Structure formats: C-alpha cells, structure tokens
CSV table of C-alpha atoms in Angstrom, one decimal:
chain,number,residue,atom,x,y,z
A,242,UNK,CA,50.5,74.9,59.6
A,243,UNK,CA,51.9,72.2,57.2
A,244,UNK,CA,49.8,69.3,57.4
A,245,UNK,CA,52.1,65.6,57.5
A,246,UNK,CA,52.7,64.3,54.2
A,247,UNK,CA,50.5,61.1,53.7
A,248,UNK,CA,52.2,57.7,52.8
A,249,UNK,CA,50.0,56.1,50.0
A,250,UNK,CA,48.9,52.7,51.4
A,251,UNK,CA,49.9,49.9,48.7
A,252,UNK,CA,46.6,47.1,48.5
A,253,UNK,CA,47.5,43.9,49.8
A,254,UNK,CA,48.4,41.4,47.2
A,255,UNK,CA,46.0,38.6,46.6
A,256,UNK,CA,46.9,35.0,48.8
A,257,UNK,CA,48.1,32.7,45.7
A,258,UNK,CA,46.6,29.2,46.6
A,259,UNK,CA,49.1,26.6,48.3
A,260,UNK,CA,50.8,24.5,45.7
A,261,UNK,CA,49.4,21.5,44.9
A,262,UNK,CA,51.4,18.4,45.5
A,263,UNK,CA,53.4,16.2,43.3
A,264,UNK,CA,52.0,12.7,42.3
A,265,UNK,CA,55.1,11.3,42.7
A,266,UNK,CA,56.4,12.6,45.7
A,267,UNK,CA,56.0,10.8,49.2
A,268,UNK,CA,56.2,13.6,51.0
A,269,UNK,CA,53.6,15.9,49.4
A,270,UNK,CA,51.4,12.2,49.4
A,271,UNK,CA,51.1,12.7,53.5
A,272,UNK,CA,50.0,16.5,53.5
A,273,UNK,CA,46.5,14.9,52.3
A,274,UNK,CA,44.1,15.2,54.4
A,275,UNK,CA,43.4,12.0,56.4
A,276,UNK,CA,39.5,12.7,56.6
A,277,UNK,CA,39.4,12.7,52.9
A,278,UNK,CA,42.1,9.8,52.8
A,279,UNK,CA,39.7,7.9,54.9
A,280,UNK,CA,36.5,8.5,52.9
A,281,UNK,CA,38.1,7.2,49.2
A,282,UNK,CA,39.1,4.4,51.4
A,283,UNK,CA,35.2,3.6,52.3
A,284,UNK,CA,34.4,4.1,49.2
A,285,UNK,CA,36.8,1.7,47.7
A,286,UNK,CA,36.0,-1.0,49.9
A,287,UNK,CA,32.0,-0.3,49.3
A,288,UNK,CA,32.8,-1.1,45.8
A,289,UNK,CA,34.7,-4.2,46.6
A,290,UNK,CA,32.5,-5.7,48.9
A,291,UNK,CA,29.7,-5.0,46.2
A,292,UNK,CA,31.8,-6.7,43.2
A,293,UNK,CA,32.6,-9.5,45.4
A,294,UNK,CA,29.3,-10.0,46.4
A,295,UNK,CA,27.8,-9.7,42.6
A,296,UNK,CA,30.9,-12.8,41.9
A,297,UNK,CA,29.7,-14.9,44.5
A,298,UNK,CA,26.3,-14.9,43.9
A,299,UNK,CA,26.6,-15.5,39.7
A,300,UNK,CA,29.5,-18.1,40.7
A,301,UNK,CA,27.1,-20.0,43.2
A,302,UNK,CA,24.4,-19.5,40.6
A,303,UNK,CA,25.8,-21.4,38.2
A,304,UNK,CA,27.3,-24.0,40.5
A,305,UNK,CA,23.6,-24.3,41.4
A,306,UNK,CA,22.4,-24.7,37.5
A,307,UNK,CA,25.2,-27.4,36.9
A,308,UNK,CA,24.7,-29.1,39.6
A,309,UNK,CA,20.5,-28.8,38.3
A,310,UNK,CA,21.5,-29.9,34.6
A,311,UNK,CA,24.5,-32.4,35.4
A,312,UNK,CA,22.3,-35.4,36.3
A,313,UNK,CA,20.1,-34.9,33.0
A,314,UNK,CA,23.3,-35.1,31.1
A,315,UNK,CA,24.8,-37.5,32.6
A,316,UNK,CA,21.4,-40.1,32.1
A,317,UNK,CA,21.5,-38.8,28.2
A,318,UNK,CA,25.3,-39.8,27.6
A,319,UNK,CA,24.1,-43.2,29.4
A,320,UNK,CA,21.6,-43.4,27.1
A,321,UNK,CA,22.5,-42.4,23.6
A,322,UNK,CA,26.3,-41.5,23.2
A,323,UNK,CA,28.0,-44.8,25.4
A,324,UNK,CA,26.7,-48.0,24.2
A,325,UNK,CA,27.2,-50.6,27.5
A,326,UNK,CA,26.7,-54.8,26.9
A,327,UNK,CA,24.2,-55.8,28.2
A,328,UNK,CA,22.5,-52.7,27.3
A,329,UNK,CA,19.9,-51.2,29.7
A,330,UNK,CA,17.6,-50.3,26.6
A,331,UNK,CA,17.5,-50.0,22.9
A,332,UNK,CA,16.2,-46.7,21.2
A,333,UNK,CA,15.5,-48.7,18.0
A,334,UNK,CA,14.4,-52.0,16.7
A,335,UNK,CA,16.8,-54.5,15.4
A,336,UNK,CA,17.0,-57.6,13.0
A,337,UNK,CA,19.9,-59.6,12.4
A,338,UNK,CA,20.4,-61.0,8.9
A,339,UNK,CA,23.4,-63.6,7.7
A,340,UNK,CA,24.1,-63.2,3.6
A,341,UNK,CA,23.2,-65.7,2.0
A,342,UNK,CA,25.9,-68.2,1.1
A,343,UNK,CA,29.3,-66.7,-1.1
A,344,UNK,CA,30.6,-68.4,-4.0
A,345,UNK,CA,33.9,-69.1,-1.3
A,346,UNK,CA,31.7,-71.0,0.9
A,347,UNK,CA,30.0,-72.8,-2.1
A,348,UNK,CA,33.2,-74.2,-2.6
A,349,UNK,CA,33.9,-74.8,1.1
A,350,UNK,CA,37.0,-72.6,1.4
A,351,UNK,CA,37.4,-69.6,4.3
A,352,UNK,CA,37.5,-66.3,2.9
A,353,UNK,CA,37.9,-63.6,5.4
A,354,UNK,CA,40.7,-61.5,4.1
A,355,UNK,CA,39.4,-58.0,3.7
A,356,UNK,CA,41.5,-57.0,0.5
A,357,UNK,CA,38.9,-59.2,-1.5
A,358,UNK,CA,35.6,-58.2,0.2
A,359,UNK,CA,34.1,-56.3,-2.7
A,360,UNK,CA,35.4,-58.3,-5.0
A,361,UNK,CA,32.6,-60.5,-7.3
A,362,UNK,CA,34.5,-63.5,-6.1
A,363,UNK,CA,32.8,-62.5,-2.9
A,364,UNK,CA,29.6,-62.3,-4.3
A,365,UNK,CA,26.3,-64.7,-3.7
A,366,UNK,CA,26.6,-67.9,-5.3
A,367,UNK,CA,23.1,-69.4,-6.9
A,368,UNK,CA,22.2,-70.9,-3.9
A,369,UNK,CA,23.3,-68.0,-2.0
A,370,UNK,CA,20.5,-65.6,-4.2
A,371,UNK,CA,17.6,-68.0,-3.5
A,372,UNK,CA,18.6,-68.2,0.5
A,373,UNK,CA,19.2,-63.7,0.2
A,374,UNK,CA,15.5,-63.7,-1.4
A,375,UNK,CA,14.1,-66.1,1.3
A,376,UNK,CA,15.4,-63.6,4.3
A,377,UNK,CA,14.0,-60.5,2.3
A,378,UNK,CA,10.5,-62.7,2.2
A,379,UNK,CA,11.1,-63.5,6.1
A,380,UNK,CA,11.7,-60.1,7.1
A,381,UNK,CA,8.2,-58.7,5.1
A,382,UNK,CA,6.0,-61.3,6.9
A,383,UNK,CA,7.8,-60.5,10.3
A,384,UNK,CA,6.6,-56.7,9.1
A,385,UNK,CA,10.3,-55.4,9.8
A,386,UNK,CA,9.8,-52.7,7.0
A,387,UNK,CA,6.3,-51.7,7.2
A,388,UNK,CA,7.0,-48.1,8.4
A,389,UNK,CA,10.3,-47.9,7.1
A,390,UNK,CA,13.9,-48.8,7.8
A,391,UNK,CA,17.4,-48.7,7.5
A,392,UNK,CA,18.9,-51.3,6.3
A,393,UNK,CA,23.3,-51.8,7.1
A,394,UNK,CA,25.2,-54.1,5.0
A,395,UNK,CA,28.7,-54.9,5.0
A,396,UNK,CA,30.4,-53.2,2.1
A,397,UNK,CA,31.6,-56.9,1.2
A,398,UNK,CA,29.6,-58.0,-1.8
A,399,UNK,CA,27.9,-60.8,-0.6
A,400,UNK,CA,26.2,-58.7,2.0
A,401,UNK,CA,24.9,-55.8,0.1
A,402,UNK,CA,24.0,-58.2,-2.6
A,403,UNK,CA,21.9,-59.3,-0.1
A,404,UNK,CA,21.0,-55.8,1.3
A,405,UNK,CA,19.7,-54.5,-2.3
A,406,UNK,CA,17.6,-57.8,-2.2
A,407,UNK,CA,15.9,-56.8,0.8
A,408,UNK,CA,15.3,-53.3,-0.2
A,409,UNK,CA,13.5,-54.5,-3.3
A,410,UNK,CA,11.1,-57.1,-1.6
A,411,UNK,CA,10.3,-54.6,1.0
A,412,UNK,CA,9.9,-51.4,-1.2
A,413,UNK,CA,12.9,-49.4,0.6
A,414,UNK,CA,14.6,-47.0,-2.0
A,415,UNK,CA,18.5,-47.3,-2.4
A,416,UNK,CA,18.7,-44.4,-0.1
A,417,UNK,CA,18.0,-46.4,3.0
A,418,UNK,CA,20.9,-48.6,2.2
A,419,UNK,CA,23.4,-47.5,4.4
A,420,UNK,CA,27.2,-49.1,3.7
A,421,UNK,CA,29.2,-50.7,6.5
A,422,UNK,CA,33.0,-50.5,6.0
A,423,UNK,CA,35.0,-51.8,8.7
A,424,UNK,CA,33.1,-52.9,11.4
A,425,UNK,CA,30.9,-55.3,9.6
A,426,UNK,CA,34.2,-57.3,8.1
A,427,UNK,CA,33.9,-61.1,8.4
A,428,UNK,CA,35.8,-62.1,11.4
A,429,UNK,CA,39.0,-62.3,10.6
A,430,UNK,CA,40.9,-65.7,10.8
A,431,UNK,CA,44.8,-65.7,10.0
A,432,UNK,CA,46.2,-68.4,9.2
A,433,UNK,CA,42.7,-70.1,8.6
A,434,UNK,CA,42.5,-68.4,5.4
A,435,UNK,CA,42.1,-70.9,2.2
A,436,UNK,CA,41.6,-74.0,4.3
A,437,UNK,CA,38.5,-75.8,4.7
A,438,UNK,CA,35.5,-74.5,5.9
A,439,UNK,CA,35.1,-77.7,8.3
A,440,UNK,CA,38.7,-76.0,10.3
A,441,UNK,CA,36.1,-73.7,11.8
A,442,UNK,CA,35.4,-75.8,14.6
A,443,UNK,CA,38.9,-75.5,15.7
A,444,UNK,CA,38.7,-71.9,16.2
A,445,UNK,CA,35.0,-72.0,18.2
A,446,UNK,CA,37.0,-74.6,20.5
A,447,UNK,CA,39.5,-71.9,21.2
A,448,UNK,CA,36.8,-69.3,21.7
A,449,UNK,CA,35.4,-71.5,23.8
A,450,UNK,CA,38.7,-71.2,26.3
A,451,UNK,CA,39.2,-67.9,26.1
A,452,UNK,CA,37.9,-64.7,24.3
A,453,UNK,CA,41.2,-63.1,23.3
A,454,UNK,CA,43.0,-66.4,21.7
A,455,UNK,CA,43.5,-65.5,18.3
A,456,UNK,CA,44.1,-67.6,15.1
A,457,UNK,CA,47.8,-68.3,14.3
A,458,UNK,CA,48.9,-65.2,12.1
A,459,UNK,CA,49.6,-65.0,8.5
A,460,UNK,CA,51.7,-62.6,6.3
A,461,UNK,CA,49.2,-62.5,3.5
A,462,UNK,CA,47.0,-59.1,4.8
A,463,UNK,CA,44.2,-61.4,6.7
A,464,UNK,CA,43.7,-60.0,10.5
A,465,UNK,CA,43.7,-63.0,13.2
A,466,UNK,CA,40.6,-61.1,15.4
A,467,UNK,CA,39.8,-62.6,18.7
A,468,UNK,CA,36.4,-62.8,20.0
A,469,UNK,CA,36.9,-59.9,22.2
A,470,UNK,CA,37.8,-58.1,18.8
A,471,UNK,CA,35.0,-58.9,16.9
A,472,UNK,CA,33.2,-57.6,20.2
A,473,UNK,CA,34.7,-54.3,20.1
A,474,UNK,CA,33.5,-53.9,16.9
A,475,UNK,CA,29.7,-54.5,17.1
A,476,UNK,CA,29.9,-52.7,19.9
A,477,UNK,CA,31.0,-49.3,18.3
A,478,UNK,CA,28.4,-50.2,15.9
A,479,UNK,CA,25.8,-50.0,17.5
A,480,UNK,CA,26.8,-47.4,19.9
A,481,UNK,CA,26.4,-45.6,16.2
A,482,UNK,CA,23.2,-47.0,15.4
A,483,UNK,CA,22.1,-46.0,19.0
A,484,UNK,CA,23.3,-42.2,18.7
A,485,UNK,CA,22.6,-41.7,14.9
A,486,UNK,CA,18.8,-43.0,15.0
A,487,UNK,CA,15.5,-43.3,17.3
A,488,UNK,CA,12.8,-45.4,17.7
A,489,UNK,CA,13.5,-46.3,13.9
A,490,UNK,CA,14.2,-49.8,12.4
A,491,UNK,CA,17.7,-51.5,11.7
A,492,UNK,CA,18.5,-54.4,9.3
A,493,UNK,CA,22.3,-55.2,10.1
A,494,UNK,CA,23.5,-57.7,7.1
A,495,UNK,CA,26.5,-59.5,7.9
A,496,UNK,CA,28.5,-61.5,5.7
A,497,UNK,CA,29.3,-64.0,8.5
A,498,UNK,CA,27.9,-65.9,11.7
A,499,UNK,CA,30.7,-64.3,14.0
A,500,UNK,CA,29.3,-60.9,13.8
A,501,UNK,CA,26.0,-61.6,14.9
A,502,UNK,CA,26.6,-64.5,17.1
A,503,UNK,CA,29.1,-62.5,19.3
A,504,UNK,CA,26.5,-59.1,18.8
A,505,UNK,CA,23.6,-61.1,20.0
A,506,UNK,CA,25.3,-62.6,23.0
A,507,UNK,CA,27.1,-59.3,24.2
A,508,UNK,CA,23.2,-57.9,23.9
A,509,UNK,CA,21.5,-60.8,26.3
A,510,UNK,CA,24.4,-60.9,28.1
A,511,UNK,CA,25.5,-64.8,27.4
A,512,UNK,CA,29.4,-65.4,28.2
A,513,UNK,CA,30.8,-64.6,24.3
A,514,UNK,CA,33.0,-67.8,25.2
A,515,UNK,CA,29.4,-69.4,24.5
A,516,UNK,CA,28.7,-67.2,20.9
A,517,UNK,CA,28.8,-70.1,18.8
A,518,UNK,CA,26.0,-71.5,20.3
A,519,UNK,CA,23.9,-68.3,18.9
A,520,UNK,CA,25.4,-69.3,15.3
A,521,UNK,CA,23.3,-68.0,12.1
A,522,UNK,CA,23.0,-70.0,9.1
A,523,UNK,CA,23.6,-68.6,5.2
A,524,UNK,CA,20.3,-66.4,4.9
A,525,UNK,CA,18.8,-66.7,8.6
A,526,UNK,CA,16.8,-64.0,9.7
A,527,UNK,CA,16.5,-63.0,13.4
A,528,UNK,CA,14.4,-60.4,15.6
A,529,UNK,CA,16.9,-59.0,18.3
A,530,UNK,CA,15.0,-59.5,22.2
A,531,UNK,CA,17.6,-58.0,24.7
A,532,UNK,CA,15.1,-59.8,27.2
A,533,UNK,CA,15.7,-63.2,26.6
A,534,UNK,CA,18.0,-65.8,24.3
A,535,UNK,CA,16.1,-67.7,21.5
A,536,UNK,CA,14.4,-70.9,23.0
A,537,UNK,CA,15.4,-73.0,20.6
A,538,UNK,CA,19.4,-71.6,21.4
A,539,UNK,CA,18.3,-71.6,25.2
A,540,UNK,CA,21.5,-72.2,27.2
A,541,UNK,CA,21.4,-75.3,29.5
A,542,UNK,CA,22.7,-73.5,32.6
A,543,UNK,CA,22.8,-70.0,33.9
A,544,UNK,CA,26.1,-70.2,35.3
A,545,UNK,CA,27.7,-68.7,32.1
A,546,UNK,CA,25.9,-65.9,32.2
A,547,UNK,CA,27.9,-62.6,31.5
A,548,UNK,CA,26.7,-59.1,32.8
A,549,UNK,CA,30.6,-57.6,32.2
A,550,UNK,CA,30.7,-59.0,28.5
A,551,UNK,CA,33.7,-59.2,27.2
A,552,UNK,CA,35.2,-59.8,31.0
A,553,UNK,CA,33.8,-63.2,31.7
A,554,UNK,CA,34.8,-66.0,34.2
C-alpha cells in the first residue's frame, strides 16, 4: 500500500518589527502611545516647576541682599562721594589760608584774569612774603601740621608761593603740596579787571542782592563769576577733598577772600548773600568749625540763615 506523499512544511518567517514612525509626519506622531505621551509630559513639567522654583528663590535671594546692602550704600554715597552745604560732617580737618598780598594788589589794581595766574607778576610782593611767613608761623602754633597734612594751593603763584612757605615752616616735604588748577581761581570779576581795588565794594553790594548777579562782562579772557559760581566751585572741591582723604588734615590756600568767604559760609550755613561779612585778609589764617561762625564775624540776626545754600531767601 503506497503511503501519501508528505508536503514538506516551510518554517514560518520571523515577524519583522512594525516600522518606526517618521519625525516629521503628523500622522505617525498620533500612533504613540498616550501612556508614554503622558509620562514625558510629567516629566517635563517636574523639571519646570523645579527650574522655576530654583529662579525664584536666587531672584528673591538677591532682592533680599540688595534690599540688606542698599541702605549701607546709600549712607556711604551721603557721606563720602556727594558733598551737601551745610554738610552733616567732615571726614577731615580743615584750615583756610588767604596768600599773602600779590604785587597787583600792592599796587591796588584787580587781577583776576586767569591767563596770568602763574605768571611772576602774580607773585607775592615784599610785604606779601612777610604776611605768607606770618600764616605758616600761625598754623604751627595752632599745631595744624603736627601729624601731617596736605596742604592745596591754587596753581596761581601767589598762592603756592605761599603754600611752599608753609611747607617749609612746618617740615611737610614738597610731596604734600597738592596743586589746585581751576577750582581755586580768584573769583573772577569782568569788567572789574584793571580798576581799582576800592571797586570791590561795588560788587559785594551786588552780592548782597542776589547770588547770581554777575560783573558786567569783558572781551579780554576774564570770567564775570557770580557768587553762586564761586559756590559751585568750592563745593566740588571739597566733595574731592572729602572722597580723596580721611580723618587727615587740609590746608586750602587761596589767592583771594571770595573763595574762602563764600566756602566758609556755604559750610555754617550763613545766606552766601552775607559772604563778605566772612572776608579774609592778605595772610589770615583760619580753623574751619562747621558748628558755629567766628564770634568776632558773628551775624547780628539769625534770619539770614541758609540751610539750602546757594537757594536763599
């Protein structure tokens, strides 16, 4: 009996994987799974919530620090870097020196222009020496120097003549002699220039008015300054001194009164209408006391007393 011929059985082929979807395709993007979807979506937003949470906290760190540090800062600037009139304190010690008299003044003639400031024509006279050696003498007894200072002359000649007098009297090397160039010029007065010394008083009675009159102008190179001008100007000045040194001495040498009389009245706080009353003589020496005005320059009233220097009324 022929047995049935047998079919050989052909082995299943192996299942190739389903293809994987395209990227880029929208379609193949919604055959994900959404369980798995779901749980890079959790994921994600754990690592959100935790970056948001780290920027918050270092942002409301900081906030927290300036907020710490701002009011230090803010007392410093007060206090070193800007310079108010009447100041609330002063980091250093102060003296206020005039030069002693020029060879101009010898000959009673105004000489502010600053084109001629280091010229020797704007040197000390004779008598101008003897009253520059007097103020160095002045200063030693009042001890000004005993531990050291600085001294700051105008750069016009009459004043660090004087300034190199000082230095020698009071054994302070050359070193300490710190040159002023602009905001130590002698007040500036126009159309004064060349005339009589005695035409002074006709500019104090317009400071007297007002603190932004000016001299009548002139072509020939000589500034017509104001009060308020000159005020401007010692007031950067010493919001230098103020930043630049501590707890040290200063010798300001001026070659004029206007300087220092308008300086000295914006630091007490006397109306600068008044600054002429504070006048210095050729060589006079004076200790700076924010706390009170000279008695023997004491004013008569305390109505014109200014706390808003240069803004007076």
């Amino acid at each position: 009996m022929l047995e049935p011929a047998v079919t050989p059985k052909t082995p299943p082929l192996p299942q190739q994987p389903p293809p994987r979807p395209h990227s880029s395709s929208s379609s193949s993007y919604t055959t994900k799974s959404p369980i798995k979807y779901k749980s890079n979506f959790k994921q994600s937003n754990g690592n959100f919530k935790r970056r948001h949470l780290f920027t918050t906290s270092l942002s409301l760190s900081l906030s927290l620090s300036l907020t710490a540090v701002a009011p230090l800062l803010h007392h410093d600037a007060d206090a070193r870097g800007l310079f108010q009139m009447p100041p609330l304190r002063l980091t250093n010690r102060y003296f206020l020196v005039r030069a002693g008299e020029s060879d101009y003044e010898s000959l009673g003639v105004i000489n502010t222009n600053p084109v001629a400031k280091t010229s020797m024509d704007s040197g000390l006279s004779e008598r101008g020496k003897k009253q520059a050696v007097k103020s160095a003498y002045e200063l030693k007894a009042m001890g000004a120097c005993d531990r050291g200072c600085w001294i700051w002359p105008s750069i016009t000649q009459r004043s660090y003549q004087a300034a190199e007098i000082i230095a020698a009297v009071n054994g302070i090397a050359r070193s300490n002699i710190v040159p002023e160039y602009s905001f130590l010029d002698a007040r500036g007065l126009g159309a004064y220039e060349g005339r009589n010394l005695e035409s002074v008083s006709e500019v104090y009675a317009s400071d007297n008015i007002s603190t932004k009159l000016k001299p009548p102008p002139t072509d020939n190179g000589t500034p017509n300054e104001s009060v308020s001008d000159v005020f401007v100007r010692v007031t950067q000045l010493m919001s230098i001194l103020e930043t630049q040194y501590s707890e040290d001495t200063i010798v300001i040498v001026s070659p004029d009164s206007d300087n220092l009389s308008v300086l000295q009245a914006g630091l007490v706080g006397l109306d600068l209408r008044r600054h002429m009353e504070l006048s210095f003589q050729p060589g006079e020496v004076r200790f700076v006391d924010p706390s009170s005005i000279p008695k023997y320059k004491q004013p008569a009233s305390a109505v014109y007393k200014c706390f808003n220097p240069p803004n007076c009324s």
